CSV table of C-alpha atoms in Angstrom, one decimal:
chain,number,residue,atom,x,y,z
A,1,MET,CA,-5.1,26.4,-13.9
A,2,THR,CA,-6.6,23.1,-12.7
A,3,GLN,CA,-6.9,22.4,-9.0
A,4,TYR,CA,-6.0,18.9,-8.0
A,5,LEU,CA,-6.4,16.7,-4.9
A,6,VAL,CA,-3.8,14.0,-4.9
A,7,PHE,CA,-4.3,10.9,-2.7
A,8,GLY,CA,-3.7,7.2,-2.4
A,9,HIS,CA,-5.6,4.3,-1.0
A,10,LYS,CA,-7.4,4.0,2.4
A,11,ASN,CA,-5.2,2.7,5.3
A,12,PRO,CA,-2.3,4.6,3.7
A,13,ASP,CA,1.2,3.2,3.7
A,14,THR,CA,4.5,4.9,3.1
A,15,ASP,CA,4.2,4.7,-0.7
A,16,THR,CA,0.7,6.1,-0.7
A,17,ILE,CA,1.6,9.2,1.2
A,18,ALA,CA,5.1,9.8,-0.2
A,19,SER,CA,3.8,9.4,-3.8
A,20,ALA,CA,0.9,11.8,-3.1
A,21,ILE,CA,3.3,14.4,-1.9
A,22,ALA,CA,5.7,13.8,-4.8
A,23,PHE,CA,3.0,13.9,-7.5
A,24,ALA,CA,1.4,17.0,-6.0
A,25,TYR,CA,4.8,18.7,-6.3
A,26,TYR,CA,5.2,17.4,-9.8
A,27,LEU,CA,1.8,18.8,-10.9
A,28,ASN,CA,2.6,22.2,-9.2
A,29,GLN,CA,5.8,22.3,-11.2
A,30,LYS,CA,3.8,21.7,-14.4
A,31,GLY,CA,1.7,24.8,-13.7
A,32,HIS,CA,-1.3,23.3,-11.8
A,33,GLN,CA,-2.5,23.9,-8.3
A,34,ALA,CA,-2.2,20.5,-6.4
A,35,GLU,CA,-2.5,19.5,-2.8
A,36,ALA,CA,-1.5,16.1,-1.4
A,37,VAL,CA,-4.2,14.7,1.0
A,38,THR,CA,-4.7,11.3,2.6
A,39,LEU,CA,-7.6,9.0,3.4
A,40,GLY,CA,-6.2,8.1,6.8
A,41,THR,CA,-3.6,8.8,9.5
A,42,PRO,CA,0.0,7.9,8.6
A,43,ASN,CA,1.3,4.7,10.3
A,44,GLU,CA,4.4,4.7,12.5
A,45,GLU,CA,6.7,3.8,9.6
A,46,THR,CA,5.4,6.7,7.5
A,47,ALA,CA,5.5,9.0,10.5
A,48,PHE,CA,9.2,8.1,11.0
A,49,ALA,CA,9.9,9.0,7.4
A,50,LEU,CA,8.0,12.3,7.6
A,51,ASP,CA,9.7,13.3,10.8
A,52,TYR,CA,13.2,12.2,9.5
A,53,PHE,CA,12.9,14.4,6.4
A,54,LYS,CA,11.0,17.2,8.2
A,55,ALA,CA,7.9,16.9,6.0
A,56,GLN,CA,4.4,17.7,7.1
A,57,ALA,CA,1.8,15.0,6.9
A,58,PRO,CA,-1.0,15.7,4.4
A,59,ARG,CA,-4.4,16.6,5.8
A,60,VAL,CA,-6.9,13.8,6.1
A,61,ILE,CA,-10.1,13.9,4.1
A,62,GLU,CA,-13.2,11.7,4.0
A,63,SER,CA,-14.8,13.1,0.9
A,64,ALA,CA,-13.9,15.4,-2.0
A,65,ALA,CA,-17.2,15.9,-3.9
A,66,GLY,CA,-18.2,19.6,-4.0
A,67,THR,CA,-14.7,20.9,-3.7
A,68,GLY,CA,-14.4,21.8,-7.4
A,69,ALA,CA,-11.0,20.0,-7.5
A,70,HIS,CA,-10.1,17.3,-10.0
A,71,VAL,CA,-8.5,14.2,-8.7
A,72,ALA,CA,-5.2,12.4,-9.1
A,73,LEU,CA,-4.9,8.8,-7.8
A,74,VAL,CA,-1.6,7.4,-6.7
A,75,ASP,CA,-0.7,3.8,-5.6
A,76,HIS,CA,-4.2,2.5,-6.3
A,77,ASN,CA,-6.9,2.4,-8.9
A,78,GLU,CA,-9.7,0.2,-7.6
A,79,ALA,CA,-12.8,1.9,-6.3
A,80,SER,CA,-13.1,-0.4,-3.3
A,81,GLN,CA,-9.7,1.0,-2.0
A,82,SER,CA,-10.4,4.6,-2.7
A,83,ILE,CA,-12.4,7.5,-1.4
A,84,ASP,CA,-16.0,6.8,-0.8
A,85,ASP,CA,-17.3,9.4,-3.3
A,86,LEU,CA,-14.9,8.5,-6.1
A,87,ALA,CA,-17.8,8.1,-8.6
A,88,GLU,CA,-18.7,11.7,-8.1
A,89,LEU,CA,-15.2,13.0,-8.9
A,90,THR,CA,-13.3,13.7,-12.1
A,91,VAL,CA,-10.2,11.6,-12.2
A,92,ASP,CA,-7.5,13.1,-14.5
A,93,TYR,CA,-4.5,11.0,-13.4
A,94,VAL,CA,-3.8,7.5,-12.1
A,95,ILE,CA,-0.2,6.6,-11.2
A,96,ASP,CA,0.1,3.1,-10.0
A,97,HIS,CA,1.9,-0.3,-9.9
A,98,HIS,CA,-1.0,-2.6,-9.0
A,99,ARG,CA,-3.4,-4.7,-11.0
A,100,ILE,CA,-5.9,-2.6,-13.1
A,101,GLY,CA,-9.5,-2.5,-11.9
A,102,PHE,CA,-10.3,1.1,-12.9
A,103,GLU,CA,-13.1,2.2,-15.2
A,104,SER,CA,-13.6,5.6,-16.7
A,105,ALA,CA,-16.0,7.1,-19.2
A,106,GLN,CA,-13.6,9.8,-20.1
A,107,PRO,CA,-9.9,10.0,-21.2
A,108,LEU,CA,-7.3,10.4,-18.6
A,109,TYR,CA,-3.6,10.1,-18.0
A,110,TYR,CA,-3.1,6.5,-16.8
A,111,ARG,CA,0.4,5.2,-16.0
A,112,CYS,CA,0.8,1.8,-14.4
A,113,GLU,CA,4.1,-0.2,-14.5
A,114,PRO,CA,4.9,-3.7,-13.2
A,115,ILE,CA,7.6,-2.6,-10.8
A,116,GLY,CA,7.9,-2.5,-7.1
A,117,CYS,CA,6.7,1.0,-6.1
A,118,THR,CA,4.7,3.9,-7.3
A,119,ALA,CA,7.5,6.2,-6.2
A,120,THR,CA,9.7,4.5,-8.8
A,121,VAL,CA,7.2,5.3,-11.5
A,122,LEU,CA,7.2,8.9,-10.3
A,123,TYR,CA,11.0,9.0,-10.3
A,124,LYS,CA,11.0,8.1,-14.0
A,125,MET,CA,8.3,10.8,-14.7
A,126,PHE,CA,10.4,13.5,-12.9
A,127,GLY,CA,13.3,12.6,-15.1
A,128,GLU,CA,11.3,12.5,-18.3
A,129,ALA,CA,9.9,16.0,-17.5
A,130,GLY,CA,13.3,17.4,-16.5
A,131,ILE,CA,12.0,18.3,-13.0
A,132,GLU,CA,14.5,18.2,-10.2
A,133,ILE,CA,13.5,16.4,-7.1
A,134,PRO,CA,14.1,18.3,-3.8
A,135,ALA,CA,16.1,16.5,-1.1
A,136,GLN,CA,13.0,16.2,1.2
A,137,ILE,CA,10.8,14.7,-1.5
A,138,ALA,CA,13.6,12.4,-2.6
A,139,GLY,CA,13.9,11.1,0.9
A,140,LEU,CA,10.2,10.4,1.1
A,141,MET,CA,10.3,8.6,-2.3
A,142,LEU,CA,13.3,6.6,-1.1
A,143,SER,CA,11.3,5.6,2.0
A,144,ALA,CA,8.4,4.4,-0.2
A,145,ILE,CA,10.6,2.2,-2.3
A,146,ILE,CA,12.3,0.7,0.8
A,147,SER,CA,8.9,0.1,2.4
A,148,ASP,CA,7.3,-1.6,-0.6
A,149,SER,CA,10.4,-3.7,-1.4
A,150,LEU,CA,11.2,-4.5,2.2
A,151,LEU,CA,14.7,-3.1,1.6
A,152,PHE,CA,15.0,-4.7,-1.8
A,153,LYS,CA,14.1,-8.2,-0.6
A,154,SER,CA,10.6,-8.4,-2.0
A,155,PRO,CA,10.0,-10.3,-5.3
A,156,THR,CA,8.2,-7.2,-6.5
A,157,CYS,CA,11.5,-5.3,-6.4
A,158,THR,CA,13.0,-4.7,-9.8
A,159,PRO,CA,16.4,-3.3,-10.9
A,160,GLU,CA,14.5,-0.1,-11.7
A,161,ASP,CA,13.4,0.2,-8.1
A,162,VAL,CA,17.0,-0.4,-6.8
A,163,ASP,CA,18.5,2.1,-9.3
A,164,ALA,CA,15.8,4.7,-8.4
A,165,ALA,CA,16.4,4.2,-4.7
A,166,GLN,CA,20.1,4.6,-5.0
A,167,ALA,CA,19.7,7.9,-6.9
A,168,LEU,CA,17.1,9.1,-4.5
A,169,ALA,CA,19.4,8.2,-1.5
A,170,THR,CA,22.1,10.4,-3.0
A,171,LEU,CA,19.7,13.3,-3.5
A,172,ALA,CA,18.4,12.9,0.1
A,173,GLY,CA,21.9,12.5,1.6
A,174,VAL,CA,21.4,9.2,3.3
A,175,ASP,CA,22.7,5.6,3.2
A,176,ALA,CA,19.8,3.5,1.8
A,177,GLN,CA,20.7,0.4,3.8
A,178,VAL,CA,21.3,2.1,7.2
A,179,TYR,CA,18.3,4.4,6.9
A,180,GLY,CA,16.1,1.6,5.4
A,181,LEU,CA,16.6,-0.7,8.4
A,182,ASP,CA,15.7,2.1,10.8
A,183,LEU,CA,12.6,2.8,8.7
A,184,LEU,CA,11.4,-0.8,8.7
A,185,LYS,CA,12.0,-1.2,12.4
A,186,ALA,CA,9.9,1.9,13.1
A,187,GLY,CA,6.9,0.1,11.5
A,188,THR,CA,7.2,-3.0,13.7
A,189,ASN,CA,6.3,-1.5,17.0
A,190,LEU,CA,3.0,-3.4,17.5
A,191,ALA,CA,2.7,-4.1,21.2
A,192,SER,CA,0.8,-1.0,22.0
A,193,LYS,CA,-1.7,-1.3,19.2
A,194,SER,CA,-5.2,-2.9,19.6
A,195,GLU,CA,-6.3,-5.8,17.4
A,196,GLU,CA,-8.6,-3.6,15.5
A,197,THR,CA,-5.8,-1.2,14.8
A,198,LEU,CA,-3.5,-4.0,13.6
A,199,LEU,CA,-6.1,-5.2,11.2
A,200,ASN,CA,-6.4,-1.8,9.5
A,201,LEU,CA,-2.7,-0.7,9.4
A,202,ASP,CA,-2.3,-2.0,5.9
A,203,ALA,CA,-5.5,-3.6,4.6
A,204,LYS,CA,-7.2,-3.7,1.2
A,205,SER,CA,-10.5,-5.1,-0.1
A,206,PHE,CA,-10.7,-7.0,-3.3
A,207,ASP,CA,-13.5,-8.2,-5.6
A,208,MET,CA,-12.3,-11.6,-6.8
A,209,ASN,CA,-14.7,-13.0,-9.3
A,210,GLY,CA,-17.6,-11.7,-7.3
A,211,HIS,CA,-16.2,-12.8,-4.0
A,212,GLN,CA,-15.4,-10.0,-1.4
A,213,VAL,CA,-12.0,-10.6,0.1
A,214,ARG,CA,-10.1,-8.6,2.7
A,215,ILE,CA,-6.3,-9.0,3.0
A,216,ALA,CA,-4.4,-7.2,5.7
A,217,GLN,CA,-0.7,-7.3,6.2
A,218,VAL,CA,1.4,-6.5,9.3
A,219,ASN,CA,5.2,-6.3,9.4
A,220,ALA,CA,7.0,-7.7,12.4
A,221,ILE,CA,10.3,-8.8,13.7
A,222,GLY,CA,9.7,-12.4,14.7
A,223,PHE,CA,6.3,-14.0,15.1
A,224,SER,CA,6.0,-14.7,18.8
A,225,ASP,CA,4.3,-11.5,19.9
A,226,LEU,CA,1.5,-11.8,17.3
A,227,LEU,CA,1.0,-15.5,17.8
A,228,ALA,CA,0.4,-14.8,21.4
A,229,ARG,CA,-2.5,-12.6,20.3
A,230,LYS,CA,-3.9,-15.1,17.8
A,231,GLU,CA,-7.3,-15.7,19.5
A,232,ALA,CA,-7.9,-12.0,20.0
A,233,LEU,CA,-6.9,-11.2,16.4
A,234,LEU,CA,-9.2,-13.9,15.1
A,235,LYS,CA,-12.1,-12.6,17.2
A,236,ALA,CA,-11.6,-9.1,15.8
A,237,MET,CA,-11.4,-10.5,12.2
A,238,GLN,CA,-14.6,-12.3,12.7
A,239,ALA,CA,-16.3,-9.1,13.9
A,240,GLU,CA,-15.1,-7.4,10.7
A,241,VAL,CA,-16.4,-10.2,8.5
A,242,GLU,CA,-19.8,-10.0,10.1
A,243,ALA,CA,-19.9,-6.2,9.9
A,244,LYS,CA,-18.7,-5.8,6.3
A,245,GLY,CA,-19.8,-9.0,4.7
A,246,TYR,CA,-16.4,-10.3,3.6
A,247,GLU,CA,-16.3,-13.9,2.4
A,248,LEU,CA,-12.7,-14.3,3.4
A,249,PHE,CA,-10.4,-12.3,5.7
A,250,LEU,CA,-6.7,-13.1,5.6
A,251,LEU,CA,-4.2,-11.4,7.9
A,252,VAL,CA,-0.7,-11.9,6.7
A,253,VAL,CA,2.1,-11.4,9.3
A,254,THR,CA,5.5,-10.8,7.7
A,255,ASP,CA,8.9,-11.0,9.3
A,256,VAL,CA,10.8,-8.2,7.6
A,257,LEU,CA,14.2,-9.6,8.5
A,258,ASP,CA,13.6,-13.3,7.7
A,259,SER,CA,11.3,-12.7,4.7
A,260,ASN,CA,8.7,-15.3,5.8
A,261,SER,CA,5.0,-15.0,6.7
A,262,PHE,CA,2.1,-16.8,8.2
A,263,GLY,CA,-1.6,-16.1,7.7
A,264,LEU,CA,-4.6,-16.0,10.1
A,265,VAL,CA,-7.8,-16.9,8.3
A,266,VAL,CA,-11.5,-16.2,8.9
A,267,GLY,CA,-14.2,-17.3,6.5
A,268,GLN,CA,-16.9,-19.9,6.0
A,269,ASP,CA,-15.2,-21.4,3.0
A,270,VAL,CA,-11.4,-21.4,2.9
A,271,SER,CA,-11.1,-23.8,0.0
A,272,ALA,CA,-10.1,-21.1,-2.5
A,273,LEU,CA,-7.3,-20.1,-0.2
A,274,GLU,CA,-6.1,-23.6,0.3
A,275,ALA,CA,-6.1,-24.3,-3.4
A,276,ALA,CA,-4.2,-21.1,-4.1
A,277,PHE,CA,-1.3,-22.1,-1.8
A,278,GLY,CA,-1.6,-25.9,-2.0
A,279,GLN,CA,-2.0,-26.5,1.7
A,280,LYS,CA,-4.6,-26.8,4.4
A,281,VAL,CA,-5.7,-24.1,6.8
A,282,VAL,CA,-5.0,-25.6,10.2
A,283,ASP,CA,-6.5,-24.0,13.3
A,284,GLN,CA,-7.3,-21.0,11.2
A,285,GLN,CA,-3.6,-20.5,10.4
A,286,LEU,CA,-1.7,-20.9,7.1
A,287,GLU,CA,2.1,-21.0,6.8
A,288,LEU,CA,3.5,-18.9,4.0
A,289,PRO,CA,7.3,-19.5,3.8
A,290,GLY,CA,9.1,-17.1,1.6
A,291,VAL,CA,6.0,-15.0,1.0
A,292,VAL,CA,6.4,-11.2,1.6
A,293,SER,CA,4.4,-9.5,-1.1
A,294,ARG,CA,0.6,-9.2,-1.1
A,295,LYS,CA,0.6,-7.8,-4.6
A,296,LYS,CA,2.7,-10.5,-6.3
A,297,GLN,CA,2.6,-13.6,-4.1
A,298,ILE,CA,-0.9,-13.5,-2.5
A,299,VAL,CA,-3.4,-11.6,-4.6
A,300,PRO,CA,-2.6,-13.3,-8.0
A,301,PRO,CA,-2.9,-16.9,-6.9
A,302,LEU,CA,-5.9,-16.2,-4.8
A,303,THR,CA,-7.6,-14.4,-7.7
A,304,ASP,CA,-6.8,-17.3,-10.0
A,305,SER,CA,-8.2,-19.7,-7.5
A,306,TYR,CA,-11.5,-17.8,-7.2
A,307,ALA,CA,-11.7,-17.5,-11.0
A,308,ALA,CA,-11.3,-21.3,-11.4
A,309,ARG,CA,-14.3,-22.1,-9.2
């Protein structure tokens, strides 16, 4: 019997935590001994889902070397987004839906599909294995799809995500639209959070052709509250750039109801960002109409822009 720790990326979002819980259950049903853990505290949206479906949050870990456990990664594969001692661990599984930046010297089970959510990949795996999904886990997986797809509005959302969500909603005994709106609203309570907290709610680091880029995203209802904090946010972003050595830090603020975004930008050279989106950064701000997905609408054009330099 193999022991597994199952976890997603740093600054965990709802898909990361829900998928860790779901895949740990899957592995246990397959005869292994698996525990879902997390690399950070759940955000308010995820906490809402956990509370609604009466699920316990996974324990937080900072390292896994020396535990004797093998590792299953969900909702990420890039080392820069994972646990700090990943190079010392044996990774047997990767279940993901992002670009592939994973290297391994040994064979492993790797499943990555170009769909909207890791939980959708897992929904398919449960079906293929003939494993029934308990109502509680179905509710968490539904929450993950709603979160990643912004209630099916994101361009990353596919018919497979919608079909999985509807099936999971039935298993969980909820209305996907009604519950989904409540879930998204729970994640937009930003007034009480510090600038440093906002910048790390949902942030990922990327190596783009040798350039270190940090992209954070915050969901909101309307832009006025965060625009009023623009100078404080930029100051906190500058501090992160100086401390971590990022060449570019982009904070994307997304209105989850209107499906529009704007970006705040810190970096000595923003020409790659301007080329990626065909417009100038003005007063450290970039308008991003119709942009809601970091994975599909921000990372690819910015990666291409850096690659062309």
